[in-house]
Structure formats: C-alpha cells, structure tokens
Amino acid sequence: MEQQKIWAHFQNQRVDSFDHARGRYAAMAAAVARRHRGAAGRVLNIGIGAGGVERLLAAQGWRVSSLDPGEQAVASMAGAGFDAHCGWAQDMPFDDGRFDVVVASEVLEHIERATRLEVLREVRRVLAPGGWFIGSVPWREHLPDLEVICPDCGKVFHRWGHVDSFDLEPLREELAPHFDEVQCLRRSFVDWARARRSARGLVKALAQSALGRLGEPIASPSILFAARRGPA
C-alpha cells in the first residue's frame, strides 16, 4: 500500500495529530536509557512523526540521526539541527555498525511482512555489535476498525496506513532470527508528565497503565519490544 501521501499530510499539515504520542515518545527514550550501558552514543530513529523521539534523546546527550521517506519532514528535522536522511528502512543509507541503538516506534505495522524481513536485516546491519533495536507496535489491533473510504476514488484503507496486526509471541518469533535476545512486553503508553499535574490525572494514568499490561482494549495496549544484536 502506498502511504507517502498519508504521512506527508500527518507529518506536515497535521503534526498536532502526534500530540497523543508524548507518552510513547517518553517510553522509547526510557527504554533506550535502560538497555544501553554507559554513556549516550549514536542512535537512529526510523520514522520522524513529530520529531519527539529525536528531541528527547538529544536532550539525554545522544547523537541522533533520523530516517524517513518524507522530504519535507526530513528537511524540517535537518533545519532543527538533526542528522536527518531521506530514505527507506529496507535500504538504509548508513554504514555497517554505525549505531548503538535503532528505534522504530509504531513503524513496523505500516510495512508488509516480506519488506519487514528486509528492514530487520538492515537494522541488524547498521547496529554495532551488542546494540539494541527498540520500538513498539499496536497489540492485537483489529485493522477494520479504522478503515476509511476515499469519497473520490472509492479506495478503502486504514486511516493510519497500518497493514498488519501483532501479538507478543508472533512478533518475538519474527525478530528472533535476526537478533540474539528479544523481549516483547504489553504496555499502555501513559503521558506521565501530564498525569502528574493533578491527583485525578495520576489515578487515571495508573489505571491505564495497569489495564494496558492486562491487555484491556480500553487502555489501547501496545507491544514494547527490545532486540539485541549479538557481539559478533
């Protein structure tokens, strides 16, 4: 499915549509800090979105690169001082072993399985030995729930361009041939910074977090994954 027009719209005209992702961005930055030992190093984020992952990681001292097929989104990140590149995850314009961590948050669900296998090979290639691939996908998403139809041409498509749905064990099995250690956890990404502004907000956030771990649909659970490249 061709998705460039979808993402050109959301990443440029409707960048506010990523406001709900602040909790997810924070969770990605926290997962990077947990998995990577020692000082902040080199990190690649695949899929710019609103640039939230890049800004959080840069604030932690990481040397951040971005990869996205959208020329306007890449130009915006480059203008903000980031090492941003236009390209596709299945054919990355980077040398072998360049990054200590690669992040792909809410990206894999946009990619058909055959192409995802190419993406995983590329992620492993650009990771340094011992490096981590960290990201997220929606958990057990029922894709027809977000189908829309173009009133002009009649094409039916997923509002966000999702083409696949994931569960814990199948995702682990997909990642395992490419990485030496794989962890997949069910989580609901809570915006804790916003939640702590009020007692009511904090109670709601705690409930959402707990329900997400249990897989309750009301909490919009995702899978947080972390996969490590071996030392050789």
Tab-separated table of C-alpha atoms in Angstrom:
chain	number	residue	atom	x	y	z
A	1	MET	CA	0.000	0.000	0.000
A	2	GLU	CA	1.346	3.433	-0.962
A	3	GLN	CA	1.423	5.572	2.193
A	4	GLN	CA	3.555	8.616	1.372
A	5	LYS	CA	0.549	10.918	0.859
A	6	ILE	CA	-0.914	9.810	4.207
A	7	TRP	CA	2.292	10.604	6.065
A	8	ALA	CA	3.000	13.808	4.156
A	9	HIS	CA	-0.364	15.003	5.472
A	10	PHE	CA	0.090	13.975	9.106
A	11	GLN	CA	3.779	14.883	9.423
A	12	ASN	CA	3.402	18.288	7.807
A	13	GLN	CA	-0.175	19.652	7.777
A	14	ARG	CA	-1.426	17.774	10.865
A	15	VAL	CA	1.632	17.413	13.069
A	16	ASP	CA	-0.690	18.081	16.034
A	17	SER	CA	-2.092	14.570	15.457
A	18	PHE	CA	1.020	13.266	17.245
A	19	ASP	CA	0.195	15.105	20.494
A	20	HIS	CA	-1.271	11.888	21.900
A	21	ALA	CA	2.104	10.158	21.382
A	22	ARG	CA	4.043	12.051	24.075
A	23	GLY	CA	3.817	9.118	26.471
A	24	ARG	CA	5.085	6.749	23.790
A	25	TYR	CA	7.985	9.037	22.930
A	26	ALA	CA	8.967	9.168	26.608
A	27	ALA	CA	8.710	5.370	26.866
A	28	MET	CA	11.052	4.956	23.884
A	29	ALA	CA	13.630	7.308	25.396
A	30	ALA	CA	13.391	5.494	28.733
A	31	ALA	CA	13.776	2.089	27.055
A	32	VAL	CA	16.887	3.301	25.238
A	33	ALA	CA	18.408	4.507	28.503
A	34	ARG	CA	17.638	1.196	30.244
A	35	ARG	CA	19.107	-1.036	27.552
A	36	HIS	CA	22.231	0.911	26.594
A	37	ARG	CA	25.113	0.605	29.045
A	38	GLY	CA	27.479	3.510	29.522
A	39	ALA	CA	27.437	6.995	28.043
A	40	ALA	CA	24.903	8.016	25.406
A	41	GLY	CA	26.130	7.104	21.936
A	42	ARG	CA	24.723	7.027	18.418
A	43	VAL	CA	21.016	6.416	17.859
A	44	LEU	CA	18.868	6.207	14.729
A	45	ASN	CA	15.129	6.889	14.813
A	46	ILE	CA	13.159	5.435	11.900
A	47	GLY	CA	10.005	7.418	11.108
A	48	ILE	CA	10.112	11.069	12.165
A	49	GLY	CA	6.482	11.716	13.060
A	50	ALA	CA	6.574	14.918	15.090
A	51	GLY	CA	10.259	14.537	15.944
A	52	GLY	CA	9.501	13.864	19.604
A	53	VAL	CA	11.794	10.836	19.929
A	54	GLU	CA	14.713	12.750	18.417
A	55	ARG	CA	14.312	15.712	20.762
A	56	LEU	CA	14.049	13.587	23.899
A	57	LEU	CA	17.121	11.524	23.003
A	58	ALA	CA	19.140	14.600	22.047
A	59	ALA	CA	18.299	16.106	25.445
A	60	GLN	CA	19.799	12.969	27.028
A	61	GLY	CA	23.058	13.522	25.163
A	62	TRP	CA	22.599	11.081	22.269
A	63	ARG	CA	23.989	11.787	18.814
A	64	VAL	CA	20.712	11.417	16.929
A	65	SER	CA	20.027	10.548	13.287
A	66	SER	CA	16.619	10.308	11.598
A	67	LEU	CA	15.419	8.296	8.602
A	68	ASP	CA	12.128	8.970	6.815
A	69	PRO	CA	10.889	8.863	3.195
A	70	GLY	CA	9.170	12.244	3.578
A	71	GLU	CA	11.339	15.009	2.132
A	72	GLN	CA	9.531	17.830	3.953
A	73	ALA	CA	9.715	16.102	7.345
A	74	VAL	CA	13.416	15.382	6.794
A	75	ALA	CA	14.072	18.993	5.813
A	76	SER	CA	12.291	20.173	8.956
A	77	MET	CA	14.446	17.957	11.193
A	78	ALA	CA	17.616	18.966	9.369
A	79	GLY	CA	16.642	22.603	9.850
A	80	ALA	CA	16.391	21.909	13.578
A	81	GLY	CA	19.982	20.675	13.579
A	82	PHE	CA	19.438	16.910	13.374
A	83	ASP	CA	21.284	14.465	11.115
A	84	ALA	CA	18.172	13.671	9.065
A	85	HIS	CA	18.186	11.447	5.960
A	86	CYS	CA	15.538	10.757	3.331
A	87	GLY	CA	15.211	7.044	2.598
A	88	TRP	CA	13.578	3.704	3.327
A	89	ALA	CA	14.226	1.346	6.220
A	90	GLN	CA	14.720	-1.618	3.880
A	91	ASP	CA	17.634	0.172	2.186
A	92	MET	CA	19.313	2.418	4.742
A	93	PRO	CA	21.970	4.925	3.642
A	94	PHE	CA	24.271	4.126	6.586
A	95	ASP	CA	27.495	2.181	7.080
A	96	ASP	CA	27.583	-1.176	8.855
A	97	GLY	CA	27.638	-0.967	12.640
A	98	ARG	CA	27.092	2.786	12.769
A	99	PHE	CA	24.516	2.927	15.605
A	100	ASP	CA	24.401	1.767	19.209
A	101	VAL	CA	20.576	1.833	19.179
A	102	VAL	CA	17.923	1.877	16.449
A	103	VAL	CA	14.384	2.996	17.358
A	104	ALA	CA	11.237	2.235	15.320
A	105	SER	CA	8.153	3.247	17.298
A	106	GLU	CA	4.825	2.495	15.575
A	107	VAL	CA	6.594	1.775	12.272
A	108	LEU	CA	6.540	-1.975	11.600
A	109	GLU	CA	2.741	-2.097	11.354
A	110	HIS	CA	2.997	0.085	8.234
A	111	ILE	CA	5.222	-2.422	6.420
A	112	GLU	CA	4.195	-5.626	4.667
A	113	ARG	CA	5.797	-8.762	6.135
A	114	ALA	CA	8.110	-9.516	3.182
A	115	THR	CA	9.512	-5.993	3.331
A	116	ARG	CA	9.749	-6.121	7.136
A	117	LEU	CA	12.199	-9.006	6.827
A	118	GLU	CA	14.403	-6.744	4.710
A	119	VAL	CA	14.007	-3.988	7.289
A	120	LEU	CA	15.108	-6.282	10.125
A	121	ARG	CA	18.183	-7.345	8.179
A	122	GLU	CA	19.053	-3.702	7.603
A	123	VAL	CA	18.517	-2.816	11.271
A	124	ARG	CA	20.896	-5.573	12.307
A	125	ARG	CA	23.437	-4.426	9.723
A	126	VAL	CA	23.569	-0.811	10.902
A	127	LEU	CA	23.653	-1.793	14.597
A	128	ALA	CA	27.015	-2.066	16.313
A	129	PRO	CA	27.720	-5.435	17.965
A	130	GLY	CA	25.760	-5.554	21.209
A	131	GLY	CA	23.439	-2.767	20.022
A	132	TRP	CA	19.684	-2.666	20.609
A	133	PHE	CA	16.664	-2.395	18.320
A	134	ILE	CA	13.847	-0.802	20.339
A	135	GLY	CA	10.331	0.066	19.289
A	136	SER	CA	6.610	-0.530	19.544
A	137	VAL	CA	3.604	-1.754	17.576
A	138	PRO	CA	-0.109	-1.819	18.457
A	139	TRP	CA	-1.152	-5.016	20.238
A	140	ARG	CA	-3.802	-7.164	18.538
A	141	GLU	CA	-5.155	-4.254	16.519
A	142	HIS	CA	-8.379	-5.071	14.656
A	143	LEU	CA	-7.494	-3.311	11.428
A	144	PRO	CA	-11.051	-2.947	10.010
A	145	ASP	CA	-11.991	-0.731	12.971
A	146	LEU	CA	-10.036	2.165	11.462
A	147	GLU	CA	-10.869	1.603	7.797
A	148	VAL	CA	-11.987	4.650	5.835
A	149	ILE	CA	-13.018	5.110	2.209
A	150	CYS	CA	-11.930	7.790	-0.234
A	151	PRO	CA	-15.111	9.561	-1.423
A	152	ASP	CA	-13.491	10.297	-4.796
A	153	CYS	CA	-11.934	7.005	-5.894
A	154	GLY	CA	-13.658	4.540	-3.541
A	155	LYS	CA	-10.390	3.060	-2.218
A	156	VAL	CA	-10.707	1.566	1.275
A	157	PHE	CA	-7.678	1.964	3.514
A	158	HIS	CA	-6.579	2.106	7.151
A	159	ARG	CA	-6.672	5.663	8.471
A	160	TRP	CA	-3.052	5.481	9.654
A	161	GLY	CA	-1.821	3.176	6.897
A	162	HIS	CA	-1.492	0.053	9.038
A	163	VAL	CA	-1.205	-3.186	7.072
A	164	ASP	CA	-0.559	-5.783	9.786
A	165	SER	CA	-1.529	-6.668	13.344
A	166	PHE	CA	0.778	-8.097	16.043
A	167	ASP	CA	0.731	-10.285	19.125
A	168	LEU	CA	3.533	-10.963	21.605
A	169	GLU	CA	4.733	-14.399	20.504
A	170	PRO	CA	4.466	-13.923	16.714
A	171	LEU	CA	6.427	-10.679	16.977
A	172	ARG	CA	9.062	-12.384	19.107
A	173	GLU	CA	9.346	-15.148	16.508
A	174	GLU	CA	9.706	-12.600	13.712
A	175	LEU	CA	12.520	-10.757	15.489
A	176	ALA	CA	14.366	-13.818	16.824
A	177	PRO	CA	16.144	-14.930	13.603
A	178	HIS	CA	17.860	-11.538	13.369
A	179	PHE	CA	18.755	-10.832	17.000
A	180	ASP	CA	20.333	-12.747	19.872
A	181	GLU	CA	17.985	-11.543	22.620
A	182	VAL	CA	14.355	-10.479	22.184
A	183	GLN	CA	11.942	-9.049	24.749
A	184	CYS	CA	8.276	-8.235	23.999
A	185	LEU	CA	6.093	-6.648	26.675
A	186	ARG	CA	2.489	-5.475	26.599
A	187	ARG	CA	2.228	-1.836	27.677
A	188	SER	CA	-0.038	1.196	27.553
A	189	PHE	CA	1.994	4.345	26.914
A	190	VAL	CA	0.994	6.870	29.542
A	191	ASP	CA	1.941	10.543	29.431
A	192	TRP	CA	3.238	10.589	32.995
A	193	ALA	CA	4.444	14.196	32.826
A	194	ARG	CA	0.909	15.361	32.099
A	195	ALA	CA	-0.682	12.880	34.520
A	196	ARG	CA	1.322	14.189	37.492
A	197	ARG	CA	-0.253	17.634	37.183
A	198	SER	CA	-3.263	16.503	39.210
A	199	ALA	CA	-4.280	13.742	41.593
A	200	ARG	CA	-7.143	12.760	39.294
A	201	GLY	CA	-4.818	12.593	36.292
A	202	LEU	CA	-2.354	10.416	38.176
A	203	VAL	CA	-5.076	7.978	39.281
A	204	LYS	CA	-6.331	7.685	35.692
A	205	ALA	CA	-2.781	7.132	34.432
A	206	LEU	CA	-2.109	4.401	36.986
A	207	ALA	CA	-5.347	2.669	35.973
A	208	GLN	CA	-4.472	2.954	32.269
A	209	SER	CA	-1.013	1.528	32.871
A	210	ALA	CA	-2.377	-1.435	34.823
A	211	LEU	CA	-5.122	-2.154	32.281
A	212	GLY	CA	-2.623	-1.924	29.443
A	213	ARG	CA	-0.439	-4.611	30.987
A	214	LEU	CA	-3.539	-6.807	31.228
A	215	GLY	CA	-4.407	-6.199	27.581
A	216	GLU	CA	-7.696	-4.406	28.174
A	217	PRO	CA	-8.745	-2.657	24.930
A	218	ILE	CA	-9.877	0.495	26.759
A	219	ALA	CA	-6.214	1.199	27.564
A	220	SER	CA	-5.062	0.929	23.903
A	221	PRO	CA	-2.240	-1.553	24.639
A	222	SER	CA	0.895	-1.725	22.522
A	223	ILE	CA	3.847	-4.076	22.394
A	224	LEU	CA	7.132	-2.589	23.564
A	225	PHE	CA	9.958	-4.643	22.070
A	226	ALA	CA	13.722	-4.676	22.567
A	227	ALA	CA	16.030	-6.883	20.500
A	228	ARG	CA	19.808	-7.034	20.932
A	229	ARG	CA	22.361	-7.768	18.238
A	230	GLY	CA	24.951	-10.272	19.394
A	231	PRO	CA	28.606	-9.382	19.998
A	232	ALA	CA	29.719	-10.663	16.583
